[in-house]
Each structure stands twice: as C-alpha cells, then as structure tokens.
Short mmCIF file of N, CA and C in Angstrom, two decimals:
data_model
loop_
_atom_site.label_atom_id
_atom_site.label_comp_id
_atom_site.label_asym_id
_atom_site.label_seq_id
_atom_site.Cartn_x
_atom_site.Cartn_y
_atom_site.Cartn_z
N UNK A 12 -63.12 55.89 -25.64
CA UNK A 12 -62.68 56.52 -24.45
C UNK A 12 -61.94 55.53 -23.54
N UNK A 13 -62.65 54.35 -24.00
CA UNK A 13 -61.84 53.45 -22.85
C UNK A 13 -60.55 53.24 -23.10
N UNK A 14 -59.86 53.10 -24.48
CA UNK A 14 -58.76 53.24 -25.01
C UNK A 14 -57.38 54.02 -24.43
N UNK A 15 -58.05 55.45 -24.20
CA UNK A 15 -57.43 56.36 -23.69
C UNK A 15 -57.06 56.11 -22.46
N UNK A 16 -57.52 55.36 -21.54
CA UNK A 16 -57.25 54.98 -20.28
C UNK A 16 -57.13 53.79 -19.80
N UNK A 17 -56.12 53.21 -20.42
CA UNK A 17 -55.48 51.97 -20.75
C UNK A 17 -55.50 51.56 -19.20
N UNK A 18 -55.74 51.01 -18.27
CA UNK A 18 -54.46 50.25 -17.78
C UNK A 18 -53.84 49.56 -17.49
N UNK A 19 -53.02 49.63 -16.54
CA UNK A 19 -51.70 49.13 -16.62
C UNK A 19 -51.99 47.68 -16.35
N UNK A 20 -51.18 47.06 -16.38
CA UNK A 20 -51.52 45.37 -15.71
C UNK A 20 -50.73 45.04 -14.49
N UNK A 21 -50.60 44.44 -13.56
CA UNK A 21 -49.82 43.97 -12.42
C UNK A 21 -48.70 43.02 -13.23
N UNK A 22 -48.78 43.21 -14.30
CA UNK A 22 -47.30 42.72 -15.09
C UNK A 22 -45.87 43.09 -15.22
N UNK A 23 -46.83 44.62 -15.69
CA UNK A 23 -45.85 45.58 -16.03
C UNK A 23 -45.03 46.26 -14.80
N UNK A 24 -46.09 46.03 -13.54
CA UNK A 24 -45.42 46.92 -12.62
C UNK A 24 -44.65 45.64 -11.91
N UNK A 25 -44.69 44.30 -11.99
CA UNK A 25 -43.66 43.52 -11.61
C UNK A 25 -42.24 43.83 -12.25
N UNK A 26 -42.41 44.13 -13.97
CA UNK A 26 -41.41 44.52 -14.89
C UNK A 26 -40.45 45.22 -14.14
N UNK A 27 -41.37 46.31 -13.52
CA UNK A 27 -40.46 47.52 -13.28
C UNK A 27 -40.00 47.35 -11.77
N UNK A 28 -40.89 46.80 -11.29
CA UNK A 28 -39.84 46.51 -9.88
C UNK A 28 -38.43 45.63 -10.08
N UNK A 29 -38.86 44.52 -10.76
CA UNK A 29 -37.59 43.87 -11.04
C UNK A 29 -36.49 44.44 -11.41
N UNK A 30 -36.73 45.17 -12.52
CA UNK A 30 -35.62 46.27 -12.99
C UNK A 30 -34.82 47.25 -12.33
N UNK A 31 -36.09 47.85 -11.18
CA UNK A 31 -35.49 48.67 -10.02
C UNK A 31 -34.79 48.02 -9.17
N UNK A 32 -34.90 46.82 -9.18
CA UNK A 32 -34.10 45.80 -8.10
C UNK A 32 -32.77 45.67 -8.43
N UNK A 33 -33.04 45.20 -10.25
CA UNK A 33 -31.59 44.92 -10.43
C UNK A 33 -30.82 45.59 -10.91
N UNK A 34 -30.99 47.22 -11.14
CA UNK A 34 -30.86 48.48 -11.08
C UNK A 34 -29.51 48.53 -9.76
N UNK A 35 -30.80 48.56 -8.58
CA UNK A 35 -30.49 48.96 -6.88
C UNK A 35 -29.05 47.97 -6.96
N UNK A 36 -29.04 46.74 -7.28
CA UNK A 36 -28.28 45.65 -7.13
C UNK A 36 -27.45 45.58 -8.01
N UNK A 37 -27.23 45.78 -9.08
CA UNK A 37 -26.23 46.48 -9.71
C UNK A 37 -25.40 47.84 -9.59
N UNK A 38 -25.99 48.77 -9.20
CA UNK A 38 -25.26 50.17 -8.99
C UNK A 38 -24.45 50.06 -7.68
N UNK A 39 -25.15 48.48 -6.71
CA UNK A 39 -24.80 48.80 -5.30
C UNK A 39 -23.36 47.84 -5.37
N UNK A 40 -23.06 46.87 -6.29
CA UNK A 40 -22.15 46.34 -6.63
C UNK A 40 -20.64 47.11 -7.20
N UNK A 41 -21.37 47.72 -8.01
CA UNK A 41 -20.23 49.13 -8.81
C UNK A 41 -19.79 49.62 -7.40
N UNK A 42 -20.19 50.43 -6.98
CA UNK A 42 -20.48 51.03 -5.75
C UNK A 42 -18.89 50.81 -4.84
N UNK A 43 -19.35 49.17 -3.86
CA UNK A 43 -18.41 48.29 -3.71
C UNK A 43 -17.28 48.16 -3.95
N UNK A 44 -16.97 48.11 -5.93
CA UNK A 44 -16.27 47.26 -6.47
C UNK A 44 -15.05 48.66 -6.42
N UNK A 45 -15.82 49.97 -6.53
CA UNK A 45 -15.21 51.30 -6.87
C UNK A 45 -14.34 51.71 -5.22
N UNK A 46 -15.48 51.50 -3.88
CA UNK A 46 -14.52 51.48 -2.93
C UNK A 46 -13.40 50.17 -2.82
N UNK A 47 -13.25 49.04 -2.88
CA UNK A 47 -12.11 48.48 -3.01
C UNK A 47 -10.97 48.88 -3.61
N UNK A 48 -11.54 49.70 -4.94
CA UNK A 48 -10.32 49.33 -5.85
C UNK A 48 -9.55 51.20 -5.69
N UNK A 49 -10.54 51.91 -5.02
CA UNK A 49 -9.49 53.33 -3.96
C UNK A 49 -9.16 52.59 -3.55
N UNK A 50 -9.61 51.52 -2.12
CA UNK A 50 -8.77 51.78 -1.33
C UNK A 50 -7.48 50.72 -1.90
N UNK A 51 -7.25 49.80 -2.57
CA UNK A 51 -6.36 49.23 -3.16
C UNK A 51 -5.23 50.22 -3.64
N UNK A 52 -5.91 51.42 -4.40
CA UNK A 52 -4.72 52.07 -5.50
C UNK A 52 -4.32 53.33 -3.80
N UNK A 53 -5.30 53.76 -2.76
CA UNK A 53 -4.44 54.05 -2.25
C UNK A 53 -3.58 53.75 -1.15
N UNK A 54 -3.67 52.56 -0.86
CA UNK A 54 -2.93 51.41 0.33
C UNK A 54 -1.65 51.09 -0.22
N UNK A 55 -2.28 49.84 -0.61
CA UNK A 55 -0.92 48.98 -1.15
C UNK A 55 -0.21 49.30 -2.35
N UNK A 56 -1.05 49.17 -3.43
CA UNK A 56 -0.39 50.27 -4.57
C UNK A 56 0.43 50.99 -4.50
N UNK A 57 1.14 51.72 -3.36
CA UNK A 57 2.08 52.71 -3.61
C UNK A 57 3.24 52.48 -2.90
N UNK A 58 3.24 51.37 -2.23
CA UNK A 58 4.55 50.64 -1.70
C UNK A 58 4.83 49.32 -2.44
N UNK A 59 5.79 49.19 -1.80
CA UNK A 59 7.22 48.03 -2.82
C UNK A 59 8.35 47.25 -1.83
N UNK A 60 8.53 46.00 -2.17
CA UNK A 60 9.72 45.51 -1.18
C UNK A 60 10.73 46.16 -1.42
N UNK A 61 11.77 46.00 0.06
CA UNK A 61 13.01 46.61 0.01
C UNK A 61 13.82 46.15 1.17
N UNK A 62 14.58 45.92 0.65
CA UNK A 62 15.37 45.23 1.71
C UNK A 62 16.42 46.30 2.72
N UNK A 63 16.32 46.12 3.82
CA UNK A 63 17.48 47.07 4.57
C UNK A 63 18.76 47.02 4.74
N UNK A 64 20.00 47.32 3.71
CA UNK A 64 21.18 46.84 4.12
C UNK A 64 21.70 46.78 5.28
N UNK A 65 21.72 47.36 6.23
CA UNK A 65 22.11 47.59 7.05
C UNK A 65 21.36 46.22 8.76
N UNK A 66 20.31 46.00 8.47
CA UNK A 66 19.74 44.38 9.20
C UNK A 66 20.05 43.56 8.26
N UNK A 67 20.12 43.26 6.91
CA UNK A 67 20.20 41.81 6.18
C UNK A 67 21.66 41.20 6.66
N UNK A 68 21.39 40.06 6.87
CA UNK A 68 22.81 39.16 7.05
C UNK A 68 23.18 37.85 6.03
N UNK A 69 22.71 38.51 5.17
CA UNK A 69 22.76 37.88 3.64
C UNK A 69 22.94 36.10 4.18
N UNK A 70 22.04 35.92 4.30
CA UNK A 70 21.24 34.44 4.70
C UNK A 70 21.27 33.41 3.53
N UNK A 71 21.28 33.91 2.11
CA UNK A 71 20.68 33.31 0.79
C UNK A 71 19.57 32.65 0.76
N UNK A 72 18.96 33.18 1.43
CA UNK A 72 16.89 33.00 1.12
C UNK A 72 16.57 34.06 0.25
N UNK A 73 17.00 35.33 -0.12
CA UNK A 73 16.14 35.87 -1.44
C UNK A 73 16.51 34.83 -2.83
N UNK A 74 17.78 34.08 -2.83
CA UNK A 74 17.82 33.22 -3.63
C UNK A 74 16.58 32.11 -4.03
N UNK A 75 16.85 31.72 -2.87
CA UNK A 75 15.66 30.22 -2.65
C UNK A 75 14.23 30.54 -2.55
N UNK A 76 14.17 31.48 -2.22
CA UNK A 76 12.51 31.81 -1.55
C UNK A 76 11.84 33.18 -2.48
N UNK A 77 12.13 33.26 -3.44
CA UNK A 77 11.78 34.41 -4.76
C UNK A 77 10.64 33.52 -5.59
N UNK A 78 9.33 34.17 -5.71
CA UNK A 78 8.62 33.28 -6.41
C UNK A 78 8.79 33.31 -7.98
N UNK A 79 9.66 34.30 -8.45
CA UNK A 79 10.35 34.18 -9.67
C UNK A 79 11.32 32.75 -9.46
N UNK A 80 11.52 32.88 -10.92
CA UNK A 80 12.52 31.44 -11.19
C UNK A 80 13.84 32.00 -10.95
N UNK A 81 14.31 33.24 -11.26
CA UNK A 81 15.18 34.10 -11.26
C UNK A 81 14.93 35.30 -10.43
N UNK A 82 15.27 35.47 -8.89
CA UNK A 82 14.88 36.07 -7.92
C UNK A 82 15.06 37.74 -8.62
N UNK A 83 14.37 38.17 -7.84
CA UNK A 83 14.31 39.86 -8.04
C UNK A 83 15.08 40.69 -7.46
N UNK A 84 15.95 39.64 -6.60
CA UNK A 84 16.75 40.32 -5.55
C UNK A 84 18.25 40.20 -5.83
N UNK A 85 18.97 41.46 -6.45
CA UNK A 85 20.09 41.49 -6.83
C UNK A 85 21.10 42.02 -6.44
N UNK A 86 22.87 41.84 -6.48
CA UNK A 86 23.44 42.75 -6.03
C UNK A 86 23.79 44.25 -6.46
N UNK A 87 23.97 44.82 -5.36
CA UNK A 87 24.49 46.55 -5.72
C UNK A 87 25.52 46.90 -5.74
N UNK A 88 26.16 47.06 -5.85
CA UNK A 88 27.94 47.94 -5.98
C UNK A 88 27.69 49.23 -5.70
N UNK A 89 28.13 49.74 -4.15
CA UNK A 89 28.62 51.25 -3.90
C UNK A 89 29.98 51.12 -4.20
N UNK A 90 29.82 51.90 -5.45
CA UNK A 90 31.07 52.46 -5.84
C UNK A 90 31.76 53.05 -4.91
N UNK A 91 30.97 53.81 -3.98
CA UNK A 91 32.04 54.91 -3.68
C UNK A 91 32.66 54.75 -2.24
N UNK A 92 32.04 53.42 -1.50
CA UNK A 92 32.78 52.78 -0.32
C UNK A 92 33.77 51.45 -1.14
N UNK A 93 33.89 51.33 -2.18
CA UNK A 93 34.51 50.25 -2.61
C UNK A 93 35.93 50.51 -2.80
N UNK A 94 36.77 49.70 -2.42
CA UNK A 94 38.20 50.18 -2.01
C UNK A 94 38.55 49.29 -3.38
N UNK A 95 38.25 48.99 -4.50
CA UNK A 95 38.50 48.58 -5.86
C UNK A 95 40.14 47.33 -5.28
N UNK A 96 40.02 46.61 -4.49
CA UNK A 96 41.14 46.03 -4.14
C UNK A 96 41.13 44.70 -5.26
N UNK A 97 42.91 44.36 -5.02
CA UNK A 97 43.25 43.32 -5.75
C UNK A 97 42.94 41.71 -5.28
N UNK A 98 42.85 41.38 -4.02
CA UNK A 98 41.97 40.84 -3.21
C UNK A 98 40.86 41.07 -2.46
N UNK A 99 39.43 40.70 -3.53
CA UNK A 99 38.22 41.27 -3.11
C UNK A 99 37.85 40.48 -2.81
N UNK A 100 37.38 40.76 -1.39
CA UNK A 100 36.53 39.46 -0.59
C UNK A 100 34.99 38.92 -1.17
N UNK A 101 34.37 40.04 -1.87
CA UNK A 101 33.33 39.35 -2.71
C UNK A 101 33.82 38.46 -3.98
N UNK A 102 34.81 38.85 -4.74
CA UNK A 102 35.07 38.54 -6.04
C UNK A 102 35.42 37.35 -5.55
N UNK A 103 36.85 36.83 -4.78
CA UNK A 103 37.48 35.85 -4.80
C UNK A 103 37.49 34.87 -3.72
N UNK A 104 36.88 33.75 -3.00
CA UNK A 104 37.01 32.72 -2.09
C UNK A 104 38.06 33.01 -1.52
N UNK A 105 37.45 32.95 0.03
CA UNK A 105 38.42 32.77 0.57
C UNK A 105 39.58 31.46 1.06
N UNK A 106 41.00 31.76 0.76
CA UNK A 106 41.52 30.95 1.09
C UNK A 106 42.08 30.50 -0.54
N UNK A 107 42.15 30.94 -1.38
CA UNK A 107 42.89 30.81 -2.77
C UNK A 107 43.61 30.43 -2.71
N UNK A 108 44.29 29.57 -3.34
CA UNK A 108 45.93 28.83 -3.93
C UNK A 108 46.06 30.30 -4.92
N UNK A 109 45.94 30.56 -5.77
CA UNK A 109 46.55 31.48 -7.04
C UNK A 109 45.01 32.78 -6.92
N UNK A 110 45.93 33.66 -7.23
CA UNK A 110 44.52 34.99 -7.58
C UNK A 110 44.31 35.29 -8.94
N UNK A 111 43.55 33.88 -9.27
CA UNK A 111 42.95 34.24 -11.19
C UNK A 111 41.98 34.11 -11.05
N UNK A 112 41.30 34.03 -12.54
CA UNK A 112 39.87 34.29 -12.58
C UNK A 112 39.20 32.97 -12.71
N UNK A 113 39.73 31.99 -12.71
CA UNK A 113 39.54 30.57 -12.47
C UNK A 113 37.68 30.25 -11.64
N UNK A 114 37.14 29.98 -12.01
CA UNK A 114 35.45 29.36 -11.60
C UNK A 114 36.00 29.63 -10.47
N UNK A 115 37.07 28.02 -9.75
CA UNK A 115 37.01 27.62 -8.88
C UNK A 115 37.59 28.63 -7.83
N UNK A 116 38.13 29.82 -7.99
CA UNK A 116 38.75 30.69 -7.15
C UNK A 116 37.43 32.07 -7.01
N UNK A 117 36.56 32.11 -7.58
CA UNK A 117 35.75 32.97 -7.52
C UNK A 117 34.59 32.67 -6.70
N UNK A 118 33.90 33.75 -5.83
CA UNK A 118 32.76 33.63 -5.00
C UNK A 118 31.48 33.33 -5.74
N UNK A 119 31.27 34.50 -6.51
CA UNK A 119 30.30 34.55 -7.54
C UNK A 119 29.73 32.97 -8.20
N UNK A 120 28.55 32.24 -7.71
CA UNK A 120 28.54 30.81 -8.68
C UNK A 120 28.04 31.07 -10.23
N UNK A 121 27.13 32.33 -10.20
CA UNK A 121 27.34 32.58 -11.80
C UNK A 121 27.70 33.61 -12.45
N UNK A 122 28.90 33.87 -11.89
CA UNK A 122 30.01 34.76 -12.98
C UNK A 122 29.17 36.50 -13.19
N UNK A 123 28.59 36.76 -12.39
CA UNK A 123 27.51 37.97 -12.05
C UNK A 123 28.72 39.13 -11.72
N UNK A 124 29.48 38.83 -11.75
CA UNK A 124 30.70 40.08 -10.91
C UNK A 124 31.71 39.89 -12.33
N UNK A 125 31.88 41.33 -12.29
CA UNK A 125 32.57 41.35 -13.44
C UNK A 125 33.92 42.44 -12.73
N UNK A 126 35.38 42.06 -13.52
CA UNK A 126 36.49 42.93 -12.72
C UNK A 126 37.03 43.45 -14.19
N UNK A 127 37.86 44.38 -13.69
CA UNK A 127 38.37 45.44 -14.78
C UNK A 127 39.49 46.13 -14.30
N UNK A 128 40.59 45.85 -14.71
CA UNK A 128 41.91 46.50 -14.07
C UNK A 128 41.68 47.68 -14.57
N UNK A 129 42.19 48.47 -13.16
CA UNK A 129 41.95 49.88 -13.09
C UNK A 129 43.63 50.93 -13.55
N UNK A 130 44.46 50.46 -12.45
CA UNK A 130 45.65 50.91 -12.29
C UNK A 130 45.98 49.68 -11.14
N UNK A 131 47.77 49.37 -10.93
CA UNK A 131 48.46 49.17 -10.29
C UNK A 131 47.76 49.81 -8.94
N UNK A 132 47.21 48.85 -7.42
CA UNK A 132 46.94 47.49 -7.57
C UNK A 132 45.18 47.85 -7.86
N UNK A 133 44.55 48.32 -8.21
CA UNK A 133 43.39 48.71 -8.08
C UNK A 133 42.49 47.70 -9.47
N UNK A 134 41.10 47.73 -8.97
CA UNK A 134 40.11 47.25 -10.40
C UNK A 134 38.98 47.43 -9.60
N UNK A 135 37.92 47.55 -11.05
CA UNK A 135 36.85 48.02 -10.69
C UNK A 135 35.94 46.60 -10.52
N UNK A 136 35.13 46.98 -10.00
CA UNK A 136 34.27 45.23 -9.78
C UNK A 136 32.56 45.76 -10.51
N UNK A 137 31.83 45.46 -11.14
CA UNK A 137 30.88 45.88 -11.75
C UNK A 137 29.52 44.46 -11.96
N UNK A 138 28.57 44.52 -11.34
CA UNK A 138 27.56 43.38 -11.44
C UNK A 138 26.58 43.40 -12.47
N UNK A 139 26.59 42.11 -13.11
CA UNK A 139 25.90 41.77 -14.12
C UNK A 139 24.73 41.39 -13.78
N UNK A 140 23.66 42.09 -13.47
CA UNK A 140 22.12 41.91 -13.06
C UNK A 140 21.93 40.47 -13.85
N UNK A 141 21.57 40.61 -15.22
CA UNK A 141 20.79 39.47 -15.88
C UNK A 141 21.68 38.27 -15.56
N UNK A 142 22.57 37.84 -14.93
CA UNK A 142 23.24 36.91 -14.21
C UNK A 142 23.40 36.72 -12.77
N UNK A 143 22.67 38.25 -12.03
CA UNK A 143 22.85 37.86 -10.69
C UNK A 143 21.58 36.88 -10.33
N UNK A 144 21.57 36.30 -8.76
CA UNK A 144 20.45 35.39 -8.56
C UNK A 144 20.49 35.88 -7.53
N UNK A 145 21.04 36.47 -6.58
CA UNK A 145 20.58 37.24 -5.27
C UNK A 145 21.38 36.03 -4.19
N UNK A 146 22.11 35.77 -4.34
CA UNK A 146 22.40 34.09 -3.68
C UNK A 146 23.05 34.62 -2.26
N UNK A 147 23.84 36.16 -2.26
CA UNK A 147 24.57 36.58 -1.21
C UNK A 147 25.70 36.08 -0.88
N UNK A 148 26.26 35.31 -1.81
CA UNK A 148 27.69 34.91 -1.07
C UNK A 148 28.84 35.66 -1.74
N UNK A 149 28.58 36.91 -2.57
CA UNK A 149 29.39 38.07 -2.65
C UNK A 149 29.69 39.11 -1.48
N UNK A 150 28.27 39.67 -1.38
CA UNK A 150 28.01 39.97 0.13
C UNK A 150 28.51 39.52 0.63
N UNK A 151 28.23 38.37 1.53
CA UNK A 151 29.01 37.89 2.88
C UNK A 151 30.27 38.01 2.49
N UNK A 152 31.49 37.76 1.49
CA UNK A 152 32.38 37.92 1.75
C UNK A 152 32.89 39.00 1.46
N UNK A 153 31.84 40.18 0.73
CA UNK A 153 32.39 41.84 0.92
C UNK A 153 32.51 42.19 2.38
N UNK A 154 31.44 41.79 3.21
CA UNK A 154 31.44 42.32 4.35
C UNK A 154 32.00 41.69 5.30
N UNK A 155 32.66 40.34 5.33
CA UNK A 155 33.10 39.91 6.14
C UNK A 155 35.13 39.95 5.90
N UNK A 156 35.47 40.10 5.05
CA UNK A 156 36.99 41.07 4.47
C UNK A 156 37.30 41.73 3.19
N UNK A 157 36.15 43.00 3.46
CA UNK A 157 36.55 44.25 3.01
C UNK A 157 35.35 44.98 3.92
N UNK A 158 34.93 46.08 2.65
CA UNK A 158 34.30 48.05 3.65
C UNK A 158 32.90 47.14 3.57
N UNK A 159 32.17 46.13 2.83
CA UNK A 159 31.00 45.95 2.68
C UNK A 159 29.96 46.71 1.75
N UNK A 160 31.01 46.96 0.48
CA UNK A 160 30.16 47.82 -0.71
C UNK A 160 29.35 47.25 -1.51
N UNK A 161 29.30 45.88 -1.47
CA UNK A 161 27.90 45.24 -2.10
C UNK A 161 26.93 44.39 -1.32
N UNK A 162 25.87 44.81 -1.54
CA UNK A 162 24.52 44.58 -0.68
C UNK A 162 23.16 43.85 -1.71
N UNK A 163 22.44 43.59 -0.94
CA UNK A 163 21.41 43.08 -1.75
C UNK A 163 20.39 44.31 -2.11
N UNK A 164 19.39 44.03 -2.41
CA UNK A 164 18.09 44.80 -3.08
C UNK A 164 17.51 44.48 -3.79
N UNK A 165 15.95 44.81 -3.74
CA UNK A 165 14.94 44.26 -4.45
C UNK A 165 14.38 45.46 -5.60
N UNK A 166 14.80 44.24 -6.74
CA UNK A 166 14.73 45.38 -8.03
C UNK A 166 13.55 45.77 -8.47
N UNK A 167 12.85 46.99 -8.28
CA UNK A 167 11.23 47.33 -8.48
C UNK A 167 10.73 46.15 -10.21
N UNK A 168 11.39 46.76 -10.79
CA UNK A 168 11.01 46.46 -12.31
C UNK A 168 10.85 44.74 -12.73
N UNK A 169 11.77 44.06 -11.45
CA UNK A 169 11.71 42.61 -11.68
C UNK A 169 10.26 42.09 -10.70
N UNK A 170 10.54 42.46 -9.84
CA UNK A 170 9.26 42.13 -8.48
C UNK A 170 8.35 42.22 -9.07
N UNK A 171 7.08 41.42 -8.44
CA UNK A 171 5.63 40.76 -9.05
C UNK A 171 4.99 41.63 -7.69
N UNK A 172 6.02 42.12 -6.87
CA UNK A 172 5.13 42.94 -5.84
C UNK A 172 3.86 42.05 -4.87
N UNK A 173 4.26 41.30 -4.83
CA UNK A 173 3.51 39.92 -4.11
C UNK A 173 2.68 40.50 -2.78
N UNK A 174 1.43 39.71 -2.75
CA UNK A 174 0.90 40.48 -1.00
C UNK A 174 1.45 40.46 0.13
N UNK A 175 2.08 38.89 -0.10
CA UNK A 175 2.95 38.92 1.15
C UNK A 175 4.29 38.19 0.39
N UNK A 176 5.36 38.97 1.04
CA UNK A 176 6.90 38.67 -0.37
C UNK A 176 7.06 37.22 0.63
N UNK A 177 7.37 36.35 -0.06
CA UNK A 177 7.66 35.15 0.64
C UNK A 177 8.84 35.21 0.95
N UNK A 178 9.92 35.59 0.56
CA UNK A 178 11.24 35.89 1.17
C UNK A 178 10.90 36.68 2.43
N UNK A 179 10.38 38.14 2.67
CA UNK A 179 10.23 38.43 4.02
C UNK A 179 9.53 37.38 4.58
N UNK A 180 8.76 36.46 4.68
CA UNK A 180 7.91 35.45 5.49
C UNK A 180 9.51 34.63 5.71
N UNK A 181 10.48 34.37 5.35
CA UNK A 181 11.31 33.66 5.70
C UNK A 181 12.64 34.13 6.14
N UNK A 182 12.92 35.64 6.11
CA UNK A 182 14.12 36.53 6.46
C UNK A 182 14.36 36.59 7.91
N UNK A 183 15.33 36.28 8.47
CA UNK A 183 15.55 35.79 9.82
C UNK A 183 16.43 37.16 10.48
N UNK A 184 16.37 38.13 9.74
CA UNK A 184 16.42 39.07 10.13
C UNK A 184 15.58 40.46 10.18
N UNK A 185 14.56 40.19 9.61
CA UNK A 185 13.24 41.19 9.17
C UNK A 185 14.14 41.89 8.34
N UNK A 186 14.63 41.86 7.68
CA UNK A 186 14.91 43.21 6.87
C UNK A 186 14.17 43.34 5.47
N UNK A 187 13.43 42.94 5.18
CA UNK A 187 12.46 43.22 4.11
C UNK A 187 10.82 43.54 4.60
N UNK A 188 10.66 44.90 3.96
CA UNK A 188 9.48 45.16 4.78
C UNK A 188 9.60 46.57 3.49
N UNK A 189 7.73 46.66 3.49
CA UNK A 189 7.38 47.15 2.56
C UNK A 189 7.27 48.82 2.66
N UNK A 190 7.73 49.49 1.72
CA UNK A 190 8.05 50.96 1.73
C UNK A 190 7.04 51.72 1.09
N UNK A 191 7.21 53.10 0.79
CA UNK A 191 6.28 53.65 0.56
C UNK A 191 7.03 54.10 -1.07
N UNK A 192 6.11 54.31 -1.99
CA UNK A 192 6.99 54.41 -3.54
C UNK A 192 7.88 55.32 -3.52
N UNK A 193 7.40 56.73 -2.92
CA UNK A 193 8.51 57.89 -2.84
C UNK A 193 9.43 57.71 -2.52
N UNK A 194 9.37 56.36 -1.19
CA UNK A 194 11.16 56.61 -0.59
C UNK A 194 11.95 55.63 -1.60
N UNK A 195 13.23 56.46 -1.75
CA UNK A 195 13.99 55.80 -2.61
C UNK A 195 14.70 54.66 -1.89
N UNK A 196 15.29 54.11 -2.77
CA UNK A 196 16.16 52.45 -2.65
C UNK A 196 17.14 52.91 -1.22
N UNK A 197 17.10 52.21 0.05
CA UNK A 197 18.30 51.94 0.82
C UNK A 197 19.64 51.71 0.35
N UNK A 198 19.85 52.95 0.08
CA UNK A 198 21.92 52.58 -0.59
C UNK A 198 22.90 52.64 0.59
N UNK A 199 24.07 52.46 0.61
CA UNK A 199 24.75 52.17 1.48
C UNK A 199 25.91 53.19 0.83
N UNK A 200 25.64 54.40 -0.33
CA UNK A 200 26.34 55.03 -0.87
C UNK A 200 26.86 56.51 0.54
#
C-alpha cells in the first residue's frame, strides 16, 4: 500500500519549478523578440532612400560617401525634358577646343553617358548604370547649360538600405530622406 502512495521528493518539485522558470523565461524572450521584429517589418522595412531632384545640388558626396565601393546612387535621363542637343552640357566640358568624343572633352570621368546620333542636329544621350558612380558632374552641367534632364537617384536594388544612409548624414542640402515603399522614384519626367 505504501507503494501506491509514492511520494514525491522536494527534488522533483525543484525539477519542475526550474522548468517553469525556464519555460516563463523563454516564452517571455520569443515574446520580445516577436514584438521587435513587427515593429521592424512595420517601421522601417517599408521605406527606402531617395533623393529629391528638385533640393539636390549635385555636391558629389553620393560619390564619396556610399558605403558601397560603387555608390548606389546613379544617373537618370528624362527623356522627355531632354532637348537631345549637339552641345550637351552634361555630355561635353565646358569650354571645348573641338566637339568629339575625346576623354578629355567629355564630362562623364567614366564614360557612363552614352550618345547616339539621332537626326541633323539632334542625339540621344543614354546612361550606362554599371559604369555610373553617382559623381554628379553630368548633372551639374545638365543643369547649369541645358533643361536639367539628368538627375541623381538612389537605385532600390543596389542600396544596402543602411539605418542611417551616410550620404544623407553628409548632404548639404537634405535632399535624401527616407520614403515610404509605395511612393514611387522622384522623376523630373
């Protein structure tokens, strides 16, 4: 009979407190780990840098200050403000001896702008991403003589999406500041 009414030892019920502890202390961790990571996917997660054409004064800090080796920040071509001219203030330095395609007569330092005779006097100007570096000195001289059809922007697919973009920590014009995913790219189209 005594068999039948075993009991317990002050062992077992240490066992089980411990367990309930690290039970309590584990589930309360999950718990935690599950509100962070809402509020992560619904905060920051759904915005992205972007630069504002319209404040940037193409500075060439997305060049220098991109924690890529090869900045994320490239040029755009609005086609459809682009007056396709034979002297393009992005394509060609200002102040040329001859209008060829010569290194030394071109803005572009790595050959990122590509031209294409269109018709008598017209050509199309077209940017080579995997060669641009974001450097802005196309820009500045689209916008400083011609309409200002190429701009910078930060390319979603290249960006590391950083917490804080170190280029905005250094943009002397604020124009990089973080968006919400829906809104689309600032075009100047």
């Amino acid at each position: 009979m005594k068999e039948d009414k075993k009991i317990k030892s002050p062992i077992e019920r240490r066992k089980f407190i411990k367990m309930l502890g690290t039970t309590v202390a584990g589930g309360s961790i999950l718990a935690t780990s599950g509100l962070m990571i809402n509020k992560f996917v619904d905060g920051e997660a759904d915005h992205y840098w972007q630069i504002d054409p319209q404040k940037c004064t193409h500075c060439g800090r997305c060049e220098t200050h991109c924690v890529l080796s090869m900045s994320a920040v490239k040029c755009i071509h609005a086609n459809k403000i682009c007056g396709y001219c034979d002297l393009c203030g992005g394509y060609y330095r200002s102040n040329v001896k001859d209008l060829n395609t010569a290194a030394e007569n071109l803005m572009c330092p790595t050959g990122a702008i590509q031209r294409k005779f269109v018709e008598d006097p017209y050509f199309e100007y077209t940017i080579d991403e995997d060669l641009c570096n974001g450097c802005a000195k196309c820009v500045k001289g689209c916008t400083a003589f011609g309409n200002g059809s190429l701009y910078l922007q930060i390319k979603r697919d290249l960006c590391t999406d950083c917490n804080e973009c170190e280029i905005a920590k250094v943009c002397p014009s604020d124009a990089i500041s973080r968006v919400p995913l829906a809104q689309a790219y600032k075009l100047k189209d």
